[in-house]
């Protein structure tokens, strides 16, 4: 099994005893070849997580990404994973368009279904990313015999680790902590810039809504999709802010969609056309609809928002900024292209 | 009769109750002077009436097909799903939604029906239809085999494609929502056709229960009768699954319930009365589902399963020894 | 006995293939070296990855096969299995409830606990004071518990995110991922203990097969013996599920398959054949699940159904070809 790596780093001159790494024995020598000159990173690095603690004694170069979205952060850091996990969609190698350029011709192994431990072992990685992968403690134990495994933080939900925290950890693990900080700042800045370009968005309300298979509602305030809007300066509606539940979404009855009313109503859809949404009876009675304040995010754009990675969020922002501007301009006459295309326009 | 009152109550629940409760006067107002900008009128016309229609269609389809199945297999535990129809519909829905890249209600309904029908045909053929002797045990085994195969394939697909899983896990719960988007007229016609066929076959099926040779002597060809019955079940279950998704328990419990409520012993009366009972059960379950966790709606398939379980247990505990029904 | 030899040969062949075959080609020489010396590229594959996985598969398959055979004999129904008792439904509900609550516990153990809880519920609800437990009562109650559990599980499955839904589905399907020697030891240990128990109860099983009255006449406390055997069956299922999750159809198929392969007659031999057949099914399904399609790893439960259905159909054609309608 061969894979071409973009970043080739010389393999260690001495045999790496993986059990020693796991056991945290400080006797293992710190490899000078791995240390980046930018800052004095202290190796070995320790990572505390939900399944215990992982210790790396050198920056990782051969990385397998088992998380459904963790490969985005790796690619952003310039590390092409040897293998990555397939989630859904038809993108080649499971890498979505916002990250495809960074792949630059490499062909990582795509793992579908359960994490193929034999395949992972055969690739001889020196780091396995289990954050956002849903692997069990048993799988973690077996994988740890192959290479150090990073898992989500103990108080974070399995799939709920923030894109910035994830990038930071991966930066630390691959010896690119500074690059990670730079990238995080860049993405944060992109949102800040968008906010600055549209000062009128401050104080307006926005709703991130879903419609799937007859279920309709809005995303809760702490969900990344609602935060996408609040990062742009929008407020959430009182109905959403009042929600005290633990679920990441707030369901609404198809008979009363008034909870969705906002200055910008962003529909996140899994398909490019949603005839059922267009035909929703109570949506047509919403003021948000009558005044052309709806934005429709189709497969790719909605996926970018939902993915919520360091690469996908700026991508989504790029595609949605002008749409949101047209929806939020307070002028019912301006047509929002995405809505019109999806048949949602008044 | 008590049944008529329950039926009327179910209709009232479907139309009147919900997140926006409507009085009889309001409903009358909507019928007489429809105003498309009045939210109550829109809810009634575009959400609740289609829901009622879907409930009537699915309730009829499931109840009558249950009656026929139980008569055909002479097994009080026979559920239309045993013929593999639910599995066939599931397979068609999952594969179709994946290939077409969409999950609009209309598309799903149009996939479910042929899927269900093809599975039923396969079960009939594998269960001995070709050789002319499709007995109840053979059919049941064939149905189980086909269901097992198709559901395993569905499982395989949804476990490697998350978008397929999303379509499947919502569809499999069964729902009367989005009824206006589905081809209601066509499915209603199919249901009525199946129901009429069942009515016509009912006395013949009763004769068949006397025993094959006796039936032949009385002029009923077993193969034709069984084939006809399977056709009826296919049409009805296919329509039911297309309208509402795979709903558990209704096809199983409504026939004995009908028999008990009407006190009848022949299949024809049962097939006549079953639609009312079936629709009542389904609409009541749907109504409760819409109220219990409002504004979220609990899907009707989930409600029937949760309600159905204790009903089964209660039946089991009150059965006297030796009593079959 | 010729049949036993066939089964043993089949198991040996499957075991060899399971070690030699996998996602990655490892030369047999390396595997041998790894097995004997624990060094070299084959060591991880044999000692950590494929070895324990095979051992666990064989153990879990045997336990599930035994469990199914016990149920089928006691309930006199070839379609009887722990599934009928709501076991798998309870297991599935426990898994989804745990995931929905955000807990990270070992899922197979959770599944086993849920299954046992469901079985206990069925036993309690199915027991009416002063009356004998009939098979029909138990089946109805099992169906009822199954319905409710499935309904609740479906409801919960709609409330979780799509990524979590994949995990839930994987565990409910049954998975042998990352099995260690600890898991293998656990299932073999529990299995052997329960086999000893079963050996004590085997005579009672034979008597019960003759019929309740005859058994009682021969001095057997039928109700107690039956309850004891059912309990052993449930515990065997739990042992298998505790390491592999609620893998479907193994319990169902092992009994008939074992009997078909070996032609065993006496209860003890039939149980042994079922154990062997169950082990074979599990090993074969796991082999196919992890190496059928390059780059795709299915959970083992997907393949048991796909392998099982053609087998059921074959059973069908054989049985009815001989005129056993």
PDB file of N, CA and C in Angstrom, chain C residues 47-125:
ATOM      1  N   UNK C  47      -1.911 -11.520  16.532  1.00  0.00           N
ATOM      2  CA  UNK C  47      -2.117 -11.561  17.979  1.00  0.00           C
ATOM      3  C   UNK C  47      -3.069 -10.500  18.488  1.00  0.00           C
ATOM      4  N   UNK C  48      -3.169  -9.381  17.774  1.00  0.00           N
ATOM      5  CA  UNK C  48      -3.982  -8.277  18.289  1.00  0.00           C
ATOM      6  C   UNK C  48      -5.241  -8.058  17.459  1.00  0.00           C
ATOM      7  N   UNK C  49      -5.131  -8.230  16.149  1.00  0.00           N
ATOM      8  CA  UNK C  49      -6.252  -7.869  15.296  1.00  0.00           C
ATOM      9  C   UNK C  49      -7.124  -9.068  14.922  1.00  0.00           C
ATOM     10  N   UNK C  50      -6.568  -9.992  14.142  1.00  0.00           N
ATOM     11  CA  UNK C  50      -7.437 -11.048  13.615  1.00  0.00           C
ATOM     12  C   UNK C  50      -7.682 -12.174  14.607  1.00  0.00           C
ATOM     13  N   UNK C  51      -6.672 -12.483  15.390  1.00  0.00           N
ATOM     14  CA  UNK C  51      -6.792 -13.599  16.321  1.00  0.00           C
ATOM     15  C   UNK C  51      -7.921 -13.412  17.312  1.00  0.00           C
ATOM     16  N   UNK C  52      -7.846 -12.361  18.122  1.00  0.00           N
ATOM     17  CA  UNK C  52      -8.920 -12.171  19.104  1.00  0.00           C
ATOM     18  C   UNK C  52     -10.278 -11.988  18.444  1.00  0.00           C
ATOM     19  N   UNK C  53     -10.269 -11.345  17.274  1.00  0.00           N
ATOM     20  CA  UNK C  53     -11.547 -11.123  16.594  1.00  0.00           C
ATOM     21  C   UNK C  53     -12.177 -12.454  16.201  1.00  0.00           C
ATOM     22  N   UNK C  54     -11.354 -13.355  15.684  1.00  0.00           N
ATOM     23  CA  UNK C  54     -11.870 -14.674  15.308  1.00  0.00           C
ATOM     24  C   UNK C  54     -12.361 -15.424  16.533  1.00  0.00           C
ATOM     25  N   UNK C  55     -11.539 -15.394  17.596  1.00  0.00           N
ATOM     26  CA  UNK C  55     -11.919 -16.118  18.808  1.00  0.00           C
ATOM     27  C   UNK C  55     -13.244 -15.588  19.355  1.00  0.00           C
ATOM     28  N   UNK C  56     -13.385 -14.293  19.362  1.00  0.00           N
ATOM     29  CA  UNK C  56     -14.633 -13.704  19.855  1.00  0.00           C
ATOM     30  C   UNK C  56     -15.799 -14.077  18.951  1.00  0.00           C
ATOM     31  N   UNK C  57     -15.563 -14.035  17.652  1.00  0.00           N
ATOM     32  CA  UNK C  57     -16.635 -14.382  16.717  1.00  0.00           C
ATOM     33  C   UNK C  57     -17.102 -15.813  16.945  1.00  0.00           C
ATOM     34  N   UNK C  58     -16.157 -16.718  17.064  1.00  0.00           N
ATOM     35  CA  UNK C  58     -16.533 -18.116  17.269  1.00  0.00           C
ATOM     36  C   UNK C  58     -17.318 -18.281  18.570  1.00  0.00           C
ATOM     37  N   UNK C  59     -16.823 -17.654  19.622  1.00  0.00           N
ATOM     38  CA  UNK C  59     -17.502 -17.778  20.911  1.00  0.00           C
ATOM     39  C   UNK C  59     -18.892 -17.180  20.892  1.00  0.00           C
ATOM     40  N   UNK C  60     -18.987 -15.952  20.358  1.00  0.00           N
ATOM     41  CA  UNK C  60     -20.287 -15.294  20.335  1.00  0.00           C
ATOM     42  C   UNK C  60     -21.249 -16.057  19.442  1.00  0.00           C
ATOM     43  N   UNK C  61     -20.762 -16.518  18.304  1.00  0.00           N
ATOM     44  CA  UNK C  61     -21.621 -17.268  17.398  1.00  0.00           C
ATOM     45  C   UNK C  61     -22.133 -18.537  18.045  1.00  0.00           C
ATOM     46  N   UNK C  62     -21.247 -19.241  18.756  1.00  0.00           N
ATOM     47  CA  UNK C  62     -21.676 -20.467  19.423  1.00  0.00           C
ATOM     48  C   UNK C  62     -22.729 -20.160  20.483  1.00  0.00           C
ATOM     49  N   UNK C  63     -22.475 -19.120  21.254  1.00  0.00           N
ATOM     50  CA  UNK C  63     -23.430 -18.774  22.312  1.00  0.00           C
ATOM     51  C   UNK C  63     -24.789 -18.415  21.721  1.00  0.00           C
ATOM     52  N   UNK C  64     -24.776 -17.595  20.672  1.00  0.00           N
ATOM     53  CA  UNK C  64     -26.040 -17.198  20.066  1.00  0.00           C
ATOM     54  C   UNK C  64     -26.730 -18.387  19.412  1.00  0.00           C
ATOM     55  N   UNK C  65     -25.943 -19.245  18.778  1.00  0.00           N
ATOM     56  CA  UNK C  65     -26.529 -20.420  18.147  1.00  0.00           C
ATOM     57  C   UNK C  65     -27.210 -21.318  19.175  1.00  0.00           C
ATOM     58  N   UNK C  66     -26.524 -21.542  20.279  1.00  0.00           N
ATOM     59  CA  UNK C  66     -27.103 -22.358  21.349  1.00  0.00           C
ATOM     60  C   UNK C  66     -28.396 -21.741  21.848  1.00  0.00           C
ATOM     61  N   UNK C  67     -28.337 -20.425  22.061  1.00  0.00           N
ATOM     62  CA  UNK C  67     -29.511 -19.727  22.570  1.00  0.00           C
ATOM     63  C   UNK C  67     -30.692 -19.923  21.640  1.00  0.00           C
ATOM     64  N   UNK C  68     -30.460 -19.723  20.350  1.00  0.00           N
ATOM     65  CA  UNK C  68     -31.544 -19.876  19.391  1.00  0.00           C
ATOM     66  C   UNK C  68     -32.093 -21.288  19.379  1.00  0.00           C
ATOM     67  N   UNK C  69     -31.192 -22.278  19.437  1.00  0.00           N
ATOM     68  CA  UNK C  69     -31.643 -23.668  19.400  1.00  0.00           C
ATOM     69  C   UNK C  69     -32.527 -23.984  20.597  1.00  0.00           C
ATOM     70  N   UNK C  70     -32.140 -23.469  21.756  1.00  0.00           N
ATOM     71  CA  UNK C  70     -32.954 -23.709  22.954  1.00  0.00           C
ATOM     72  C   UNK C  70     -34.355 -23.138  22.762  1.00  0.00           C
ATOM     73  N   UNK C  71     -34.409 -21.900  22.287  1.00  0.00           N
ATOM     74  CA  UNK C  71     -35.715 -21.274  22.092  1.00  0.00           C
ATOM     75  C   UNK C  71     -36.551 -22.012  21.080  1.00  0.00           C
ATOM     76  N   UNK C  72     -35.895 -22.408  19.990  1.00  0.00           N
ATOM     77  CA  UNK C  72     -36.665 -23.075  18.948  1.00  0.00           C
ATOM     78  C   UNK C  72     -37.228 -24.399  19.434  1.00  0.00           C
ATOM     79  N   UNK C  73     -36.444 -25.113  20.249  1.00  0.00           N
ATOM     80  CA  UNK C  73     -36.933 -26.386  20.769  1.00  0.00           C
ATOM     81  C   UNK C  73     -38.059 -26.166  21.762  1.00  0.00           C
ATOM     82  N   UNK C  74     -37.863 -25.237  22.659  1.00  0.00           N
ATOM     83  CA  UNK C  74     -38.871 -25.024  23.697  1.00  0.00           C
ATOM     84  C   UNK C  74     -40.168 -24.468  23.141  1.00  0.00           C
ATOM     85  N   UNK C  75     -40.047 -23.536  22.206  1.00  0.00           N
ATOM     86  CA  UNK C  75     -41.247 -22.883  21.697  1.00  0.00           C
ATOM     87  C   UNK C  75     -41.805 -23.591  20.482  1.00  0.00           C
ATOM     88  N   UNK C  76     -41.195 -24.691  20.090  1.00  0.00           N
ATOM     89  CA  UNK C  76     -41.675 -25.530  18.986  1.00  0.00           C
ATOM     90  C   UNK C  76     -41.900 -24.743  17.716  1.00  0.00           C
ATOM     91  N   UNK C  77     -41.036 -23.834  17.433  1.00  0.00           N
ATOM     92  CA  UNK C  77     -41.267 -22.979  16.284  1.00  0.00           C
ATOM     93  C   UNK C  77     -39.925 -22.656  15.644  1.00  0.00           C
ATOM     94  N   UNK C  78     -39.748 -23.024  14.370  1.00  0.00           N
ATOM     95  CA  UNK C  78     -38.447 -22.766  13.753  1.00  0.00           C
ATOM     96  C   UNK C  78     -38.130 -21.283  13.616  1.00  0.00           C
ATOM     97  N   UNK C  79     -39.150 -20.433  13.773  1.00  0.00           N
ATOM     98  CA  UNK C  79     -38.881 -19.007  13.667  1.00  0.00           C
ATOM     99  C   UNK C  79     -38.652 -18.361  15.024  1.00  0.00           C
ATOM    100  N   UNK C  80     -38.636 -19.192  16.055  1.00  0.00           N
ATOM    101  CA  UNK C  80     -38.440 -18.617  17.389  1.00  0.00           C
ATOM    102  C   UNK C  80     -36.976 -18.309  17.603  1.00  0.00           C
ATOM    103  N   UNK C  81     -36.719 -17.260  18.293  1.00  0.00           N
ATOM    104  CA  UNK C  81     -35.344 -16.872  18.604  1.00  0.00           C
ATOM    105  C   UNK C  81     -35.440 -15.858  19.736  1.00  0.00           C
ATOM    106  N   UNK C  82     -34.341 -15.548  20.367  1.00  0.00           N
ATOM    107  CA  UNK C  82     -34.417 -14.518  21.404  1.00  0.00           C
ATOM    108  C   UNK C  82     -35.031 -13.236  20.883  1.00  0.00           C
ATOM    109  N   UNK C  83     -34.912 -12.996  19.595  1.00  0.00           N
ATOM    110  CA  UNK C  83     -35.512 -11.806  19.033  1.00  0.00           C
ATOM    111  C   UNK C  83     -36.992 -11.760  19.337  1.00  0.00           C
ATOM    112  N   UNK C  84     -37.608 -12.938  19.280  1.00  0.00           N
ATOM    113  CA  UNK C  84     -39.030 -13.026  19.535  1.00  0.00           C
ATOM    114  C   UNK C  84     -39.358 -12.547  20.938  1.00  0.00           C
ATOM    115  N   UNK C  85     -38.419 -12.747  21.825  1.00  0.00           N
ATOM    116  CA  UNK C  85     -38.675 -12.356  23.203  1.00  0.00           C
ATOM    117  C   UNK C  85     -38.374 -10.888  23.433  1.00  0.00           C
ATOM    118  N   UNK C  86     -38.180 -10.141  22.373  1.00  0.00           N
ATOM    119  CA  UNK C  86     -37.903  -8.724  22.547  1.00  0.00           C
ATOM    120  C   UNK C  86     -36.474  -8.437  22.956  1.00  0.00           C
ATOM    121  N   UNK C  87     -35.626  -9.463  22.899  1.00  0.00           N
ATOM    122  CA  UNK C  87     -34.255  -9.294  23.366  1.00  0.00           C
ATOM    123  C   UNK C  87     -33.509  -8.247  22.552  1.00  0.00           C
ATOM    124  N   UNK C  88     -33.497  -8.437  21.237  1.00  0.00           N
ATOM    125  CA  UNK C  88     -32.761  -7.497  20.393  1.00  0.00           C
ATOM    126  C   UNK C  88     -33.341  -6.106  20.455  1.00  0.00           C
ATOM    127  N   UNK C  89     -34.682  -6.027  20.553  1.00  0.00           N
ATOM    128  CA  UNK C  89     -35.289  -4.702  20.636  1.00  0.00           C
ATOM    129  C   UNK C  89     -34.843  -3.993  21.906  1.00  0.00           C
ATOM    130  N   UNK C  90     -34.820  -4.740  23.020  1.00  0.00           N
ATOM    131  CA  UNK C  90     -34.353  -4.149  24.269  1.00  0.00           C
ATOM    132  C   UNK C  90     -32.906  -3.724  24.173  1.00  0.00           C
ATOM    133  N   UNK C  91     -32.098  -4.558  23.502  1.00  0.00           N
ATOM    134  CA  UNK C  91     -30.691  -4.221  23.337  1.00  0.00           C
ATOM    135  C   UNK C  91     -30.555  -2.923  22.546  1.00  0.00           C
ATOM    136  N   UNK C  92     -31.298  -2.822  21.451  1.00  0.00           N
ATOM    137  CA  UNK C  92     -31.218  -1.623  20.622  1.00  0.00           C
ATOM    138  C   UNK C  92     -31.638  -0.380  21.374  1.00  0.00           C
ATOM    139  N   UNK C  93     -32.723  -0.504  22.157  1.00  0.00           N
ATOM    140  CA  UNK C  93     -33.189   0.661  22.915  1.00  0.00           C
ATOM    141  C   UNK C  93     -32.136   1.119  23.902  1.00  0.00           C
ATOM    142  N   UNK C  94     -31.511   0.150  24.573  1.00  0.00           N
ATOM    143  CA  UNK C  94     -30.491   0.508  25.559  1.00  0.00           C
ATOM    144  C   UNK C  94     -29.343   1.263  24.885  1.00  0.00           C
ATOM    145  N   UNK C  95     -28.930   0.787  23.709  1.00  0.00           N
ATOM    146  CA  UNK C  95     -27.824   1.442  23.011  1.00  0.00           C
ATOM    147  C   UNK C  95     -28.183   2.878  22.653  1.00  0.00           C
ATOM    148  N   UNK C  96     -29.351   3.058  22.044  1.00  0.00           N
ATOM    149  CA  UNK C  96     -29.711   4.413  21.614  1.00  0.00           C
ATOM    150  C   UNK C  96     -29.916   5.331  22.806  1.00  0.00           C
ATOM    151  N   UNK C  97     -30.549   4.802  23.855  1.00  0.00           N
ATOM    152  CA  UNK C  97     -30.787   5.657  25.019  1.00  0.00           C
ATOM    153  C   UNK C  97     -29.452   6.110  25.605  1.00  0.00           C
ATOM    154  N   UNK C  98     -28.496   5.192  25.670  1.00  0.00           N
ATOM    155  CA  UNK C  98     -27.182   5.551  26.214  1.00  0.00           C
ATOM    156  C   UNK C  98     -26.506   6.598  25.354  1.00  0.00           C
ATOM    157  N   UNK C  99     -26.541   6.413  24.041  1.00  0.00           N
ATOM    158  CA  UNK C  99     -25.901   7.393  23.166  1.00  0.00           C
ATOM    159  C   UNK C  99     -26.609   8.724  23.214  1.00  0.00           C
ATOM    160  N   UNK C 100     -27.942   8.682  23.263  1.00  0.00           N
ATOM    161  CA  UNK C 100     -28.686   9.938  23.288  1.00  0.00           C
ATOM    162  C   UNK C 100     -28.400  10.705  24.578  1.00  0.00           C
ATOM    163  N   UNK C 101     -28.131   9.953  25.654  1.00  0.00           N
ATOM    164  CA  UNK C 101     -27.831  10.614  26.916  1.00  0.00           C
ATOM    165  C   UNK C 101     -26.394  11.105  26.958  1.00  0.00           C
ATOM    166  N   UNK C 102     -25.629  10.809  25.922  1.00  0.00           N
ATOM    167  CA  UNK C 102     -24.263  11.311  25.862  1.00  0.00           C
ATOM    168  C   UNK C 102     -23.266  10.519  26.676  1.00  0.00           C
ATOM    169  N   UNK C 103     -23.613   9.312  27.075  1.00  0.00           N
ATOM    170  CA  UNK C 103     -22.688   8.524  27.876  1.00  0.00           C
ATOM    171  C   UNK C 103     -21.783   7.694  26.980  1.00  0.00           C
ATOM    172  N   UNK C 104     -20.533   7.513  27.404  1.00  0.00           N
ATOM    173  CA  UNK C 104     -19.664   6.610  26.644  1.00  0.00           C
ATOM    174  C   UNK C 104     -19.413   5.374  27.484  1.00  0.00           C
ATOM    175  N   UNK C 105     -20.279   4.402  27.318  1.00  0.00           N
ATOM    176  CA  UNK C 105     -20.083   3.121  27.970  1.00  0.00           C
ATOM    177  C   UNK C 105     -19.801   2.107  26.877  1.00  0.00           C
ATOM    178  N   UNK C 106     -19.239   0.945  27.231  1.00  0.00           N
ATOM    179  CA  UNK C 106     -19.034  -0.065  26.184  1.00  0.00           C
ATOM    180  C   UNK C 106     -20.382  -0.513  25.639  1.00  0.00           C
ATOM    181  N   UNK C 107     -20.602  -0.276  24.366  1.00  0.00           N
ATOM    182  CA  UNK C 107     -21.927  -0.499  23.800  1.00  0.00           C
ATOM    183  C   UNK C 107     -22.388  -1.947  23.828  1.00  0.00           C
ATOM    184  N   UNK C 108     -21.528  -2.920  23.529  1.00  0.00           N
ATOM    185  CA  UNK C 108     -22.025  -4.299  23.582  1.00  0.00           C
ATOM    186  C   UNK C 108     -22.541  -4.670  24.973  1.00  0.00           C
ATOM    187  N   UNK C 109     -21.883  -4.193  26.017  1.00  0.00           N
ATOM    188  CA  UNK C 109     -22.362  -4.508  27.365  1.00  0.00           C
ATOM    189  C   UNK C 109     -23.713  -3.858  27.615  1.00  0.00           C
ATOM    190  N   UNK C 110     -23.834  -2.631  27.157  1.00  0.00           N
ATOM    191  CA  UNK C 110     -25.113  -1.937  27.290  1.00  0.00           C
ATOM    192  C   UNK C 110     -26.198  -2.721  26.568  1.00  0.00           C
ATOM    193  N   UNK C 111     -25.864  -3.206  25.378  1.00  0.00           N
ATOM    194  CA  UNK C 111     -26.834  -3.971  24.599  1.00  0.00           C
ATOM    195  C   UNK C 111     -27.254  -5.220  25.359  1.00  0.00           C
ATOM    196  N   UNK C 112     -26.280  -5.923  25.923  1.00  0.00           N
ATOM    197  CA  UNK C 112     -26.612  -7.145  26.653  1.00  0.00           C
ATOM    198  C   UNK C 112     -27.517  -6.834  27.834  1.00  0.00           C
ATOM    199  N   UNK C 113     -27.188  -5.767  28.548  1.00  0.00           N
ATOM    200  CA  UNK C 113     -28.012  -5.400  29.700  1.00  0.00           C
ATOM    201  C   UNK C 113     -29.434  -5.090  29.259  1.00  0.00           C
ATOM    202  N   UNK C 114     -29.571  -4.343  28.173  1.00  0.00           N
ATOM    203  CA  UNK C 114     -30.899  -4.018  27.669  1.00  0.00           C
ATOM    204  C   UNK C 114     -31.660  -5.261  27.254  1.00  0.00           C
ATOM    205  N   UNK C 115     -30.956  -6.188  26.618  1.00  0.00           N
ATOM    206  CA  UNK C 115     -31.614  -7.412  26.185  1.00  0.00           C
ATOM    207  C   UNK C 115     -32.113  -8.235  27.360  1.00  0.00           C
ATOM    208  N   UNK C 116     -31.266  -8.357  28.364  1.00  0.00           N
ATOM    209  CA  UNK C 116     -31.666  -9.139  29.537  1.00  0.00           C
ATOM    210  C   UNK C 116     -32.845  -8.474  30.240  1.00  0.00           C
ATOM    211  N   UNK C 117     -32.793  -7.143  30.327  1.00  0.00           N
ATOM    212  CA  UNK C 117     -33.905  -6.424  30.959  1.00  0.00           C
ATOM    213  C   UNK C 117     -35.198  -6.689  30.207  1.00  0.00           C
ATOM    214  N   UNK C 118     -35.131  -6.646  28.882  1.00  0.00           N
ATOM    215  CA  UNK C 118     -36.333  -6.905  28.082  1.00  0.00           C
ATOM    216  C   UNK C 118     -36.824  -8.321  28.311  1.00  0.00           C
ATOM    217  N   UNK C 119     -35.894  -9.274  28.328  1.00  0.00           N
ATOM    218  CA  UNK C 119     -36.292 -10.668  28.523  1.00  0.00           C
ATOM    219  C   UNK C 119     -36.944 -10.862  29.894  1.00  0.00           C
ATOM    220  N   UNK C 120     -36.376 -10.215  30.892  1.00  0.00           N
ATOM    221  CA  UNK C 120     -36.964 -10.299  32.232  1.00  0.00           C
ATOM    222  C   UNK C 120     -38.378  -9.742  32.230  1.00  0.00           C
ATOM    223  N   UNK C 121     -38.515  -8.605  31.549  1.00  0.00           N
ATOM    224  CA  UNK C 121     -39.837  -7.983  31.465  1.00  0.00           C
ATOM    225  C   UNK C 121     -40.819  -8.932  30.804  1.00  0.00           C
ATOM    226  N   UNK C 122     -40.383  -9.582  29.739  1.00  0.00           N
ATOM    227  CA  UNK C 122     -41.256 -10.528  29.055  1.00  0.00           C
ATOM    228  C   UNK C 122     -41.615 -11.675  29.989  1.00  0.00           C
ATOM    229  N   UNK C 123     -40.618 -12.173  30.710  1.00  0.00           N
ATOM    230  CA  UNK C 123     -40.874 -13.295  31.611  1.00  0.00           C
ATOM    231  C   UNK C 123     -41.884 -12.901  32.682  1.00  0.00           C
ATOM    232  N   UNK C 124     -41.694 -11.702  33.231  1.00  0.00           N
ATOM    233  CA  UNK C 124     -42.598 -11.262  34.297  1.00  0.00           C
ATOM    234  C   UNK C 124     -44.002 -11.021  33.761  1.00  0.00           C
ATOM    235  N   UNK C 125     -44.082 -10.291  32.647  1.00  0.00           N
ATOM    236  CA  UNK C 125     -45.398  -9.963  32.109  1.00  0.00           C
ATOM    237  C   UNK C 125     -46.087 -11.172  31.531  1.00  0.00           C
TER     238      UNK C 125
END
